[in-house]
Short mmCIF file of C-alpha atoms in Angstrom, two decimals:
data_model
loop_
_atom_site.label_atom_id
_atom_site.label_comp_id
_atom_site.label_asym_id
_atom_site.label_seq_id
_atom_site.Cartn_x
_atom_site.Cartn_y
_atom_site.Cartn_z
CA UNK A 1 225.99 -30.85 -41.78
CA UNK A 2 227.47 -34.36 -41.91
CA UNK A 3 229.04 -35.94 -38.84
CA UNK A 4 232.46 -36.04 -40.54
CA UNK A 5 232.27 -32.38 -41.53
CA UNK A 6 231.17 -31.44 -38.03
CA UNK A 7 234.16 -33.32 -36.59
CA UNK A 8 236.57 -31.35 -38.79
CA UNK A 9 234.87 -28.08 -37.83
CA UNK A 10 235.22 -28.94 -34.14
CA UNK A 11 238.84 -30.04 -34.51
CA UNK A 12 239.70 -26.85 -36.36
CA UNK A 13 237.88 -24.71 -33.79
CA UNK A 14 239.88 -26.34 -30.97
CA UNK A 15 243.22 -26.12 -32.81
CA UNK A 16 245.58 -23.45 -31.49
CA UNK A 17 246.22 -20.13 -33.16
CA UNK A 18 249.84 -20.58 -34.13
CA UNK A 19 252.57 -18.03 -33.72
CA UNK A 20 254.48 -17.16 -36.90
CA UNK A 21 257.67 -18.25 -35.15
CA UNK A 22 256.35 -21.84 -35.18
CA UNK A 23 258.74 -24.20 -37.00
CA UNK A 24 257.50 -26.29 -39.91
CA UNK A 25 258.32 -29.54 -38.10
CA UNK A 26 256.11 -28.44 -35.18
CA UNK A 27 253.25 -26.91 -37.12
CA UNK A 28 249.66 -28.03 -37.48
CA UNK A 29 248.78 -28.55 -41.16
CA UNK A 30 245.58 -28.62 -43.19
CA UNK A 31 246.11 -31.00 -46.11
CA UNK A 32 244.10 -30.45 -49.30
CA UNK A 33 243.65 -32.35 -52.55
CA UNK A 34 241.15 -32.36 -55.40
CA UNK A 35 240.08 -34.58 -58.28
CA UNK A 36 238.70 -32.67 -61.24
CA UNK A 37 236.98 -32.87 -64.64
CA UNK A 38 240.19 -31.68 -66.29
CA UNK A 39 243.22 -29.48 -65.66
CA UNK A 40 242.08 -25.96 -66.57
CA UNK A 41 241.00 -23.64 -63.72
CA UNK A 42 237.94 -21.49 -64.58
CA UNK A 43 236.95 -24.07 -67.20
CA UNK A 44 237.10 -27.43 -65.44
CA UNK A 45 235.57 -28.22 -62.05
CA UNK A 46 236.28 -30.10 -58.83
CA UNK A 47 234.46 -33.45 -58.51
CA UNK A 48 236.11 -34.66 -55.29
CA UNK A 49 238.00 -32.91 -52.51
CA UNK A 50 239.47 -33.77 -49.14
CA UNK A 51 240.73 -31.78 -46.17
CA UNK A 52 242.90 -33.41 -43.49
CA UNK A 53 243.80 -31.56 -40.30
CA UNK A 54 247.07 -32.89 -38.84
CA UNK A 55 248.13 -32.30 -35.25
CA UNK A 56 251.95 -32.74 -35.22
CA UNK A 57 251.82 -34.37 -31.80
CA UNK A 58 249.24 -37.06 -32.65
CA UNK A 59 250.14 -37.71 -36.30
CA UNK A 60 247.97 -39.78 -38.64
CA UNK A 61 245.97 -41.40 -35.84
CA UNK A 62 244.68 -38.02 -34.72
CA UNK A 63 243.71 -36.71 -38.17
CA UNK A 64 240.35 -35.02 -38.64
CA UNK A 65 239.15 -35.66 -42.20
CA UNK A 66 236.32 -34.40 -44.38
CA UNK A 67 235.69 -35.29 -48.01
CA UNK A 68 233.27 -34.17 -50.68
CA UNK A 69 231.90 -35.72 -53.87
CA UNK A 70 230.55 -32.95 -56.11
CA UNK A 71 228.38 -33.09 -59.23
CA UNK A 72 229.44 -30.17 -61.44
CA UNK A 73 226.71 -30.92 -63.97
CA UNK A 74 229.20 -31.16 -66.81
CA UNK A 75 231.03 -33.89 -68.65
CA UNK A 76 234.20 -35.26 -67.06
CA UNK A 77 236.93 -35.81 -69.64
CA UNK A 78 237.90 -39.37 -70.49
CA UNK A 79 241.47 -38.71 -69.41
CA UNK A 80 240.40 -37.39 -66.01
CA UNK A 81 237.94 -40.24 -65.57
CA UNK A 82 240.68 -42.81 -66.25
CA UNK A 83 242.85 -41.21 -63.58
CA UNK A 84 240.33 -40.63 -60.80
CA UNK A 85 237.67 -43.24 -61.60
CA UNK A 86 234.71 -40.88 -61.56
CA UNK A 87 232.05 -40.99 -64.28
CA UNK A 88 229.26 -38.61 -65.22
CA UNK A 89 226.72 -41.20 -64.07
CA UNK A 90 228.35 -41.72 -60.66
CA UNK A 91 228.63 -37.99 -60.00
CA UNK A 92 225.02 -37.39 -61.04
CA UNK A 93 223.84 -40.04 -58.59
CA UNK A 94 226.20 -39.39 -55.67
CA UNK A 95 227.51 -35.86 -56.01
CA UNK A 96 226.41 -32.84 -54.01
CA UNK A 97 225.41 -29.48 -55.45
CA UNK A 98 228.62 -27.50 -56.04
CA UNK A 99 227.91 -24.15 -54.39
CA UNK A 100 227.41 -25.42 -50.83
CA UNK A 101 230.37 -27.83 -50.98
CA UNK A 102 232.77 -25.28 -52.48
CA UNK A 103 231.73 -22.74 -49.86
CA UNK A 104 232.34 -25.28 -47.08
CA UNK A 105 235.80 -26.19 -48.38
CA UNK A 106 236.92 -22.59 -48.81
CA UNK A 107 235.47 -21.59 -45.44
CA UNK A 108 237.41 -24.29 -43.61
CA UNK A 109 240.63 -23.33 -45.37
CA UNK A 110 240.21 -19.68 -44.46
CA UNK A 111 239.43 -20.60 -40.83
CA UNK A 112 242.74 -22.49 -40.73
CA UNK A 113 244.51 -19.53 -42.32
CA UNK A 114 243.15 -17.23 -39.60
CA UNK A 115 244.95 -19.48 -37.09
CA UNK A 116 248.18 -19.53 -39.14
CA UNK A 117 247.68 -23.22 -39.94
CA UNK A 118 249.24 -23.69 -43.38
CA UNK A 119 247.35 -25.24 -46.27
CA UNK A 120 249.38 -28.21 -47.52
CA UNK A 121 248.94 -29.53 -51.05
CA UNK A 122 251.25 -31.32 -53.47
CA UNK A 123 251.65 -28.92 -56.41
CA UNK A 124 249.51 -26.51 -54.42
CA UNK A 125 248.81 -23.88 -57.12
CA UNK A 126 246.77 -26.41 -59.10
CA UNK A 127 244.36 -27.23 -56.27
CA UNK A 128 244.08 -23.64 -55.04
CA UNK A 129 243.41 -22.29 -58.53
CA UNK A 130 240.86 -25.01 -59.25
CA UNK A 131 239.07 -24.09 -56.03
CA UNK A 132 239.17 -20.39 -56.84
CA UNK A 133 237.77 -21.12 -60.30
CA UNK A 134 234.86 -22.95 -58.71
CA UNK A 135 234.32 -20.12 -56.21
CA UNK A 136 234.02 -17.71 -59.12
CA UNK A 137 231.59 -20.00 -60.93
CA UNK A 138 229.41 -21.25 -58.10
CA UNK A 139 229.74 -18.71 -55.29
CA UNK A 140 229.87 -15.35 -57.08
CA UNK A 141 228.32 -12.68 -54.90
CA UNK A 142 228.48 -14.92 -51.82
CA UNK A 143 232.21 -15.15 -51.26
CA UNK A 144 235.44 -13.93 -52.81
CA UNK A 145 238.16 -16.18 -54.24
CA UNK A 146 240.95 -16.95 -51.79
CA UNK A 147 243.77 -14.37 -51.90
CA UNK A 148 246.49 -16.54 -53.44
CA UNK A 149 249.43 -14.24 -52.67
CA UNK A 150 248.37 -13.94 -49.03
CA UNK A 151 247.89 -17.64 -48.30
CA UNK A 152 250.20 -19.57 -45.98
CA UNK A 153 250.99 -22.72 -47.97
CA UNK A 154 253.21 -25.79 -47.71
CA UNK A 155 253.99 -27.44 -51.05
CA UNK A 156 255.95 -30.70 -50.66
CA UNK A 157 256.75 -30.70 -54.38
CA UNK A 158 258.53 -27.35 -54.14
CA UNK A 159 260.35 -28.46 -50.99
CA UNK A 160 261.42 -31.78 -52.51
CA UNK A 161 262.81 -30.11 -55.63
CA UNK A 162 264.95 -27.90 -53.41
CA UNK A 163 266.35 -30.57 -51.09
CA UNK A 164 266.61 -33.83 -53.05
CA UNK A 165 268.69 -33.98 -56.19
CA UNK A 166 267.49 -37.30 -57.52
CA UNK A 167 266.69 -37.86 -61.18
CA UNK A 168 263.35 -39.04 -62.49
CA UNK A 169 259.74 -38.07 -62.06
CA UNK A 170 258.41 -36.24 -59.03
CA UNK A 171 254.79 -37.30 -59.00
CA UNK A 172 253.25 -37.87 -55.58
CA UNK A 173 253.59 -41.63 -56.08
CA UNK A 174 257.32 -41.47 -56.81
CA UNK A 175 258.01 -38.91 -54.09
CA UNK A 176 256.26 -40.91 -51.37
CA UNK A 177 258.24 -43.99 -52.43
CA UNK A 178 261.48 -42.00 -52.19
CA UNK A 179 260.71 -40.87 -48.63
CA UNK A 180 259.35 -44.23 -47.51
CA UNK A 181 255.77 -43.04 -47.04
CA UNK A 182 253.24 -45.87 -47.31
CA UNK A 183 249.85 -44.66 -48.61
CA UNK A 184 246.66 -45.30 -46.66
CA UNK A 185 244.64 -46.41 -49.70
CA UNK A 186 244.95 -46.03 -53.47
CA UNK A 187 246.43 -42.96 -55.13
CA UNK A 188 244.13 -40.63 -57.09
CA UNK A 189 241.65 -40.87 -54.26
CA UNK A 190 241.55 -37.33 -52.83
CA UNK A 191 241.78 -38.43 -49.20
CA UNK A 192 244.60 -40.93 -49.83
CA UNK A 193 246.55 -38.30 -51.75
CA UNK A 194 245.96 -35.68 -49.06
CA UNK A 195 247.14 -37.93 -46.22
CA UNK A 196 250.19 -39.05 -48.22
CA UNK A 197 251.13 -35.44 -48.93
CA UNK A 198 250.87 -34.50 -45.27
CA UNK A 199 252.83 -37.63 -44.32
CA UNK A 200 255.77 -36.39 -46.40
CA UNK A 201 256.55 -33.56 -44.01
CA UNK A 202 257.88 -35.74 -41.20
CA UNK A 203 260.56 -37.57 -43.26
CA UNK A 204 261.44 -34.39 -45.14
CA UNK A 205 262.03 -32.40 -41.97
CA UNK A 206 263.81 -35.31 -40.30
CA UNK A 207 266.19 -35.98 -43.20
CA UNK A 208 266.71 -32.25 -43.83
CA UNK A 209 266.63 -30.44 -40.45
CA UNK A 210 267.16 -27.11 -42.21
CA UNK A 211 263.67 -27.53 -43.66
CA UNK A 212 262.18 -28.44 -40.31
CA UNK A 213 263.58 -25.26 -38.78
CA UNK A 214 261.87 -22.96 -41.30
CA UNK A 215 259.40 -20.78 -39.40
CA UNK A 216 255.94 -19.90 -40.66
CA UNK A 217 257.10 -16.31 -41.15
CA UNK A 218 259.90 -17.54 -43.46
CA UNK A 219 257.92 -20.26 -45.21
CA UNK A 220 256.48 -18.48 -48.24
CA UNK A 221 259.63 -16.57 -49.19
CA UNK A 222 261.69 -19.77 -48.81
CA UNK A 223 259.37 -21.66 -51.17
CA UNK A 224 259.17 -18.79 -53.66
CA UNK A 225 262.99 -18.69 -53.80
CA UNK A 226 263.13 -22.48 -54.13
CA UNK A 227 260.63 -22.50 -56.99
CA UNK A 228 262.42 -19.65 -58.77
CA UNK A 229 265.75 -21.51 -58.55
CA UNK A 230 264.20 -24.74 -59.82
CA UNK A 231 262.51 -22.96 -62.73
CA UNK A 232 265.75 -21.27 -63.78
CA UNK A 233 267.58 -24.59 -63.77
CA UNK A 234 264.74 -26.35 -65.57
CA UNK A 235 264.68 -23.71 -68.29
CA UNK A 236 268.45 -24.00 -68.72
CA UNK A 237 267.93 -27.72 -69.30
CA UNK A 238 265.11 -27.04 -71.77
CA UNK A 239 267.31 -24.56 -73.64
CA UNK A 240 270.08 -27.18 -73.91
CA UNK A 241 267.52 -29.44 -75.62
CA UNK A 242 266.41 -26.69 -77.99
CA UNK A 243 263.02 -26.38 -76.28
CA UNK A 244 261.08 -23.29 -75.33
CA UNK A 245 261.28 -22.12 -71.70
CA UNK A 246 258.53 -23.08 -69.30
CA UNK A 247 256.30 -20.42 -67.78
CA UNK A 248 255.38 -21.70 -64.36
CA UNK A 249 254.16 -19.47 -61.57
CA UNK A 250 253.93 -20.38 -57.92
CA UNK A 251 252.26 -18.10 -55.34
#
């Protein structure tokens, strides 16, 4: 086991088991992001992933970080390669075998879940479903996919849609600019994206105290309601343009 991975294991082992009455603005968080060969779970694969454990009292300086480069043994699409910079040649030379890495990532997430430490990801269903697709492909018979409906998740995209009523795109880049978050590195690097996503929670909960006061027991229902409201409004807008409604499921 690498030194970095060991450090995250140790940090997670020493993290407290949180009570479900813990407020979002006081909660530990486990940030997660992936880079992939494409955008289709169960067909595309993860090529890079990062986990960032954030202690709310120490902030960025106290983060425990682990990252993985994975060789899925399949072609990465040109579009994905342009976005994340990975090539088939680089992954073949530097990537790990998928099964062990995917098992490590999922195991750490589930350890955090057992302590009621939420998994934080920007547009979280994408990353979780990509990981579950890889679990089915690489770890069948060794571990089960993560139970999506039972996970404790923080999705800054869902929260932002509910609290800010600005126009324009809501990519991670635009959203961090809106909240004044300065990235630690270049976007479309899994670790940079993970840290930036976790960094969003402090300004969100400061600017909107009602979000900070959400408890872990309320968190999932609040986000499900927020996503449902956004989707209804988005489909009303699509209908006004003569477009078909979007089918978009959260957890």
